[in-house]
Amino acid sequence: GDSVTQMEGPVTLSEEAFLTINCTYTATGYPSLFWYVQYPGEGLQLLLKATKADDKGSNKGFEATYRKETTSFHLEKGSVQVSDSAVYFCALREGRRALTFGSGTRLQVQP
Amino acid sequence: GAVVSQHPSRVICKSGTSVKIECRSLDFQATTMFWYRQFPKQSLMLMATSNEGSKATYEQGVEKDKFLINHASLTLSTLTVTSAHPEDSSFYICSAIRTDQETQYFGPGTRLLVL
């Protein structure tokens, strides 16, 4: 079945550092890929998405490129802020089925 | 943007009682809703898929008689945890797909504590 693997956290960075959170997937078809963010005490929010190979999703300075050849969708940001501290979930979806989530990666940004 | 609400946000109950959690899509119609469960510092695990007007489809290992799901309208789905036990304590999250879109929107979650 479908699965998503994320790098283990927590990831601790200083403000303005470069961020990469790795995500790889296994799917039987051609899924759409997503990154969701969960801030402390809040629900999941869609951060960005890509629906086909080589698409790049971007939002709030974050970006991720759908790489079919490496089955990856790594999340990057050039300069993180303290306000980016949250848990980030990589996810995939085939058709109108439910999202399949990775285990989540906690990001802590220190001033 | 599309909004999904859940009620209650937090509930504490005694072991053996039943708890109902409501999930509403506030400004859109949702043919399909999903219920997830999230354990502390872990990912979301899909419990069931709920389609309006039909029976829910449960994931393997989820007891359908314990977690009753009703999706009576295009804007409301309910999850009832029957005869709750301490091991049912968790964070329950609902999600809805807007009928005219593919994006999955999430509710803020309901924290259940069974004493």
PDB file of N, CA and C in Angstrom, chain B residues 65-102:
ATOM      1  N   ASP B  65     -18.131  -1.130  15.608  1.00  0.00           N
ATOM      2  CA  ASP B  65     -19.174  -1.067  16.633  1.00  0.00           C
ATOM      3  C   ASP B  65     -18.777  -0.163  17.787  1.00  0.00           C
ATOM      4  N   LYS B  66     -17.496   0.128  17.869  1.00  0.00           N
ATOM      5  CA  LYS B  66     -17.022   0.995  18.942  1.00  0.00           C
ATOM      6  C   LYS B  66     -16.977   2.453  18.486  1.00  0.00           C
ATOM      7  N   PHE B  67     -16.602   2.633  17.253  1.00  0.00           N
ATOM      8  CA  PHE B  67     -16.505   3.983  16.700  1.00  0.00           C
ATOM      9  C   PHE B  67     -17.594   4.136  15.632  1.00  0.00           C
ATOM     10  N   LEU B  68     -18.744   4.630  16.072  1.00  0.00           N
ATOM     11  CA  LEU B  68     -19.890   4.761  15.184  1.00  0.00           C
ATOM     12  C   LEU B  68     -19.813   6.072  14.419  1.00  0.00           C
ATOM     13  N   ILE B  69     -19.903   5.982  13.117  1.00  0.00           N
ATOM     14  CA  ILE B  69     -19.816   7.179  12.286  1.00  0.00           C
ATOM     15  C   ILE B  69     -21.109   7.348  11.503  1.00  0.00           C
ATOM     16  N   ASN B  70     -21.621   8.569  11.550  1.00  0.00           N
ATOM     17  CA  ASN B  70     -22.827   8.916  10.818  1.00  0.00           C
ATOM     18  C   ASN B  70     -22.576  10.158   9.988  1.00  0.00           C
ATOM     19  N   HIS B  71     -22.951  10.103   8.722  1.00  0.00           N
ATOM     20  CA  HIS B  71     -22.738  11.256   7.829  1.00  0.00           C
ATOM     21  C   HIS B  71     -24.087  11.550   7.176  1.00  0.00           C
ATOM     22  N   ALA B  72     -24.961  12.172   7.949  1.00  0.00           N
ATOM     23  CA  ALA B  72     -26.347  12.329   7.553  1.00  0.00           C
ATOM     24  C   ALA B  72     -26.603  13.452   6.562  1.00  0.00           C
ATOM     25  N   SER B  73     -25.678  14.380   6.481  1.00  0.00           N
ATOM     26  CA  SER B  73     -25.880  15.492   5.550  1.00  0.00           C
ATOM     27  C   SER B  73     -24.545  15.866   4.929  1.00  0.00           C
ATOM     28  N   LEU B  74     -24.583  16.755   3.965  1.00  0.00           N
ATOM     29  CA  LEU B  74     -23.370  17.153   3.257  1.00  0.00           C
ATOM     30  C   LEU B  74     -22.486  18.075   4.073  1.00  0.00           C
ATOM     31  N   THR B  75     -22.941  18.451   5.271  1.00  0.00           N
ATOM     32  CA  THR B  75     -22.134  19.354   6.091  1.00  0.00           C
ATOM     33  C   THR B  75     -21.874  18.816   7.496  1.00  0.00           C
ATOM     34  N   LEU B  76     -22.323  17.609   7.795  1.00  0.00           N
ATOM     35  CA  LEU B  76     -22.177  17.105   9.157  1.00  0.00           C
ATOM     36  C   LEU B  76     -21.841  15.622   9.175  1.00  0.00           C
ATOM     37  N   SER B  77     -20.803  15.287   9.933  1.00  0.00           N
ATOM     38  CA  SER B  77     -20.483  13.896  10.230  1.00  0.00           C
ATOM     39  C   SER B  77     -20.250  13.799  11.724  1.00  0.00           C
ATOM     40  N   THR B  78     -20.680  12.695  12.318  1.00  0.00           N
ATOM     41  CA  THR B  78     -20.459  12.509  13.753  1.00  0.00           C
ATOM     42  C   THR B  78     -19.715  11.204  14.000  1.00  0.00           C
ATOM     43  N   LEU B  79     -18.862  11.252  15.020  1.00  0.00           N
ATOM     44  CA  LEU B  79     -18.145  10.075  15.496  1.00  0.00           C
ATOM     45  C   LEU B  79     -18.569   9.853  16.942  1.00  0.00           C
ATOM     46  N   THR B  80     -19.112   8.681  17.234  1.00  0.00           N
ATOM     47  CA  THR B  80     -19.495   8.346  18.593  1.00  0.00           C
ATOM     48  C   THR B  80     -18.583   7.237  19.096  1.00  0.00           C
ATOM     49  N   VAL B  81     -17.868   7.534  20.165  1.00  0.00           N
ATOM     50  CA  VAL B  81     -17.037   6.531  20.818  1.00  0.00           C
ATOM     51  C   VAL B  81     -17.911   5.871  21.873  1.00  0.00           C
ATOM     52  N   THR B  82     -18.261   4.617  21.647  1.00  0.00           N
ATOM     53  CA  THR B  82     -19.187   3.931  22.560  1.00  0.00           C
ATOM     54  C   THR B  82     -18.416   3.195  23.648  1.00  0.00           C
ATOM     55  N   SER B  83     -18.999   3.186  24.832  1.00  0.00           N
ATOM     56  CA  SER B  83     -18.391   2.511  25.978  1.00  0.00           C
ATOM     57  C   SER B  83     -16.892   2.812  26.030  1.00  0.00           C
ATOM     58  N   ALA B  84     -16.600   4.071  26.178  1.00  0.00           N
ATOM     59  CA  ALA B  84     -15.210   4.520  26.112  1.00  0.00           C
ATOM     60  C   ALA B  84     -14.371   3.949  27.252  1.00  0.00           C
ATOM     61  N   HIS B  85     -13.122   3.666  26.952  1.00  0.00           N
ATOM     62  CA  HIS B  85     -12.161   3.189  27.936  1.00  0.00           C
ATOM     63  C   HIS B  85     -10.924   4.084  27.891  1.00  0.00           C
ATOM     64  N   PRO B  86     -10.100   4.050  28.929  1.00  0.00           N
ATOM     65  CA  PRO B  86      -8.921   4.920  28.961  1.00  0.00           C
ATOM     66  C   PRO B  86      -8.040   4.818  27.711  1.00  0.00           C
ATOM     67  N   GLU B  87      -7.963   3.636  27.113  1.00  0.00           N
ATOM     68  CA  GLU B  87      -7.115   3.491  25.919  1.00  0.00           C
ATOM     69  C   GLU B  87      -7.683   4.211  24.698  1.00  0.00           C
ATOM     70  N   ASP B  88      -8.951   4.668  24.808  1.00  0.00           N
ATOM     71  CA  ASP B  88      -9.542   5.452  23.717  1.00  0.00           C
ATOM     72  C   ASP B  88      -9.152   6.923  23.803  1.00  0.00           C
ATOM     73  N   SER B  89      -8.498   7.283  24.889  1.00  0.00           N
ATOM     74  CA  SER B  89      -8.057   8.676  25.036  1.00  0.00           C
ATOM     75  C   SER B  89      -7.090   9.016  23.905  1.00  0.00           C
ATOM     76  N   SER B  90      -7.385  10.093  23.232  1.00  0.00           N
ATOM     77  CA  SER B  90      -6.595  10.437  22.052  1.00  0.00           C
ATOM     78  C   SER B  90      -7.068  11.768  21.499  1.00  0.00           C
ATOM     79  N   PHE B  91      -6.459  12.165  20.410  1.00  0.00           N
ATOM     80  CA  PHE B  91      -6.843  13.378  19.691  1.00  0.00           C
ATOM     81  C   PHE B  91      -7.507  12.925  18.399  1.00  0.00           C
ATOM     82  N   TYR B  92      -8.778  13.278  18.241  1.00  0.00           N
ATOM     83  CA  TYR B  92      -9.542  12.849  17.080  1.00  0.00           C
ATOM     84  C   TYR B  92      -9.720  14.038  16.133  1.00  0.00           C
ATOM     85  N   ILE B  93      -9.396  13.809  14.885  1.00  0.00           N
ATOM     86  CA  ILE B  93      -9.419  14.888  13.894  1.00  0.00           C
ATOM     87  C   ILE B  93     -10.293  14.481  12.720  1.00  0.00           C
ATOM     88  N   CYS B  94     -11.165  15.367  12.323  1.00  0.00           N
ATOM     89  CA  CYS B  94     -11.957  15.089  11.130  1.00  0.00           C
ATOM     90  C   CYS B  94     -11.438  15.918   9.961  1.00  0.00           C
ATOM     91  N   SER B  95     -11.770  15.475   8.794  1.00  0.00           N
ATOM     92  CA  SER B  95     -11.322  16.146   7.580  1.00  0.00           C
ATOM     93  C   SER B  95     -12.403  16.015   6.525  1.00  0.00           C
ATOM     94  N   ALA B  96     -12.488  16.996   5.662  1.00  0.00           N
ATOM     95  CA  ALA B  96     -13.527  16.984   4.636  1.00  0.00           C
ATOM     96  C   ALA B  96     -12.958  17.384   3.292  1.00  0.00           C
ATOM     97  N   ILE B  97     -13.470  16.742   2.269  1.00  0.00           N
ATOM     98  CA  ILE B  97     -13.101  17.120   0.905  1.00  0.00           C
ATOM     99  C   ILE B  97     -14.250  17.932   0.340  1.00  0.00           C
ATOM    100  N   ARG B  98     -13.927  19.098  -0.107  1.00  0.00           N
ATOM    101  CA  ARG B  98     -14.926  19.947  -0.747  1.00  0.00           C
ATOM    102  C   ARG B  98     -15.386  19.281  -2.035  1.00  0.00           C
ATOM    103  N   THR B  99     -16.674  19.203  -2.245  1.00  0.00           N
ATOM    104  CA  THR B  99     -17.240  18.474  -3.380  1.00  0.00           C
ATOM    105  C   THR B  99     -16.686  18.943  -4.716  1.00  0.00           C
ATOM    106  N   ASP B 100     -16.457  20.238  -4.837  1.00  0.00           N
ATOM    107  CA  ASP B 100     -16.009  20.776  -6.127  1.00  0.00           C
ATOM    108  C   ASP B 100     -14.498  20.945  -6.211  1.00  0.00           C
ATOM    109  N   GLN B 101     -13.792  20.436  -5.196  1.00  0.00           N
ATOM    110  CA  GLN B 101     -12.334  20.561  -5.209  1.00  0.00           C
ATOM    111  C   GLN B 101     -11.735  19.235  -4.779  1.00  0.00           C
ATOM    112  N   GLU B 102     -10.434  19.200  -4.711  1.00  0.00           N
ATOM    113  CA  GLU B 102      -9.779  18.000  -4.214  1.00  0.00           C
ATOM    114  C   GLU B 102      -9.050  18.213  -2.905  1.00  0.00           C
TER     115      GLU B 102
END
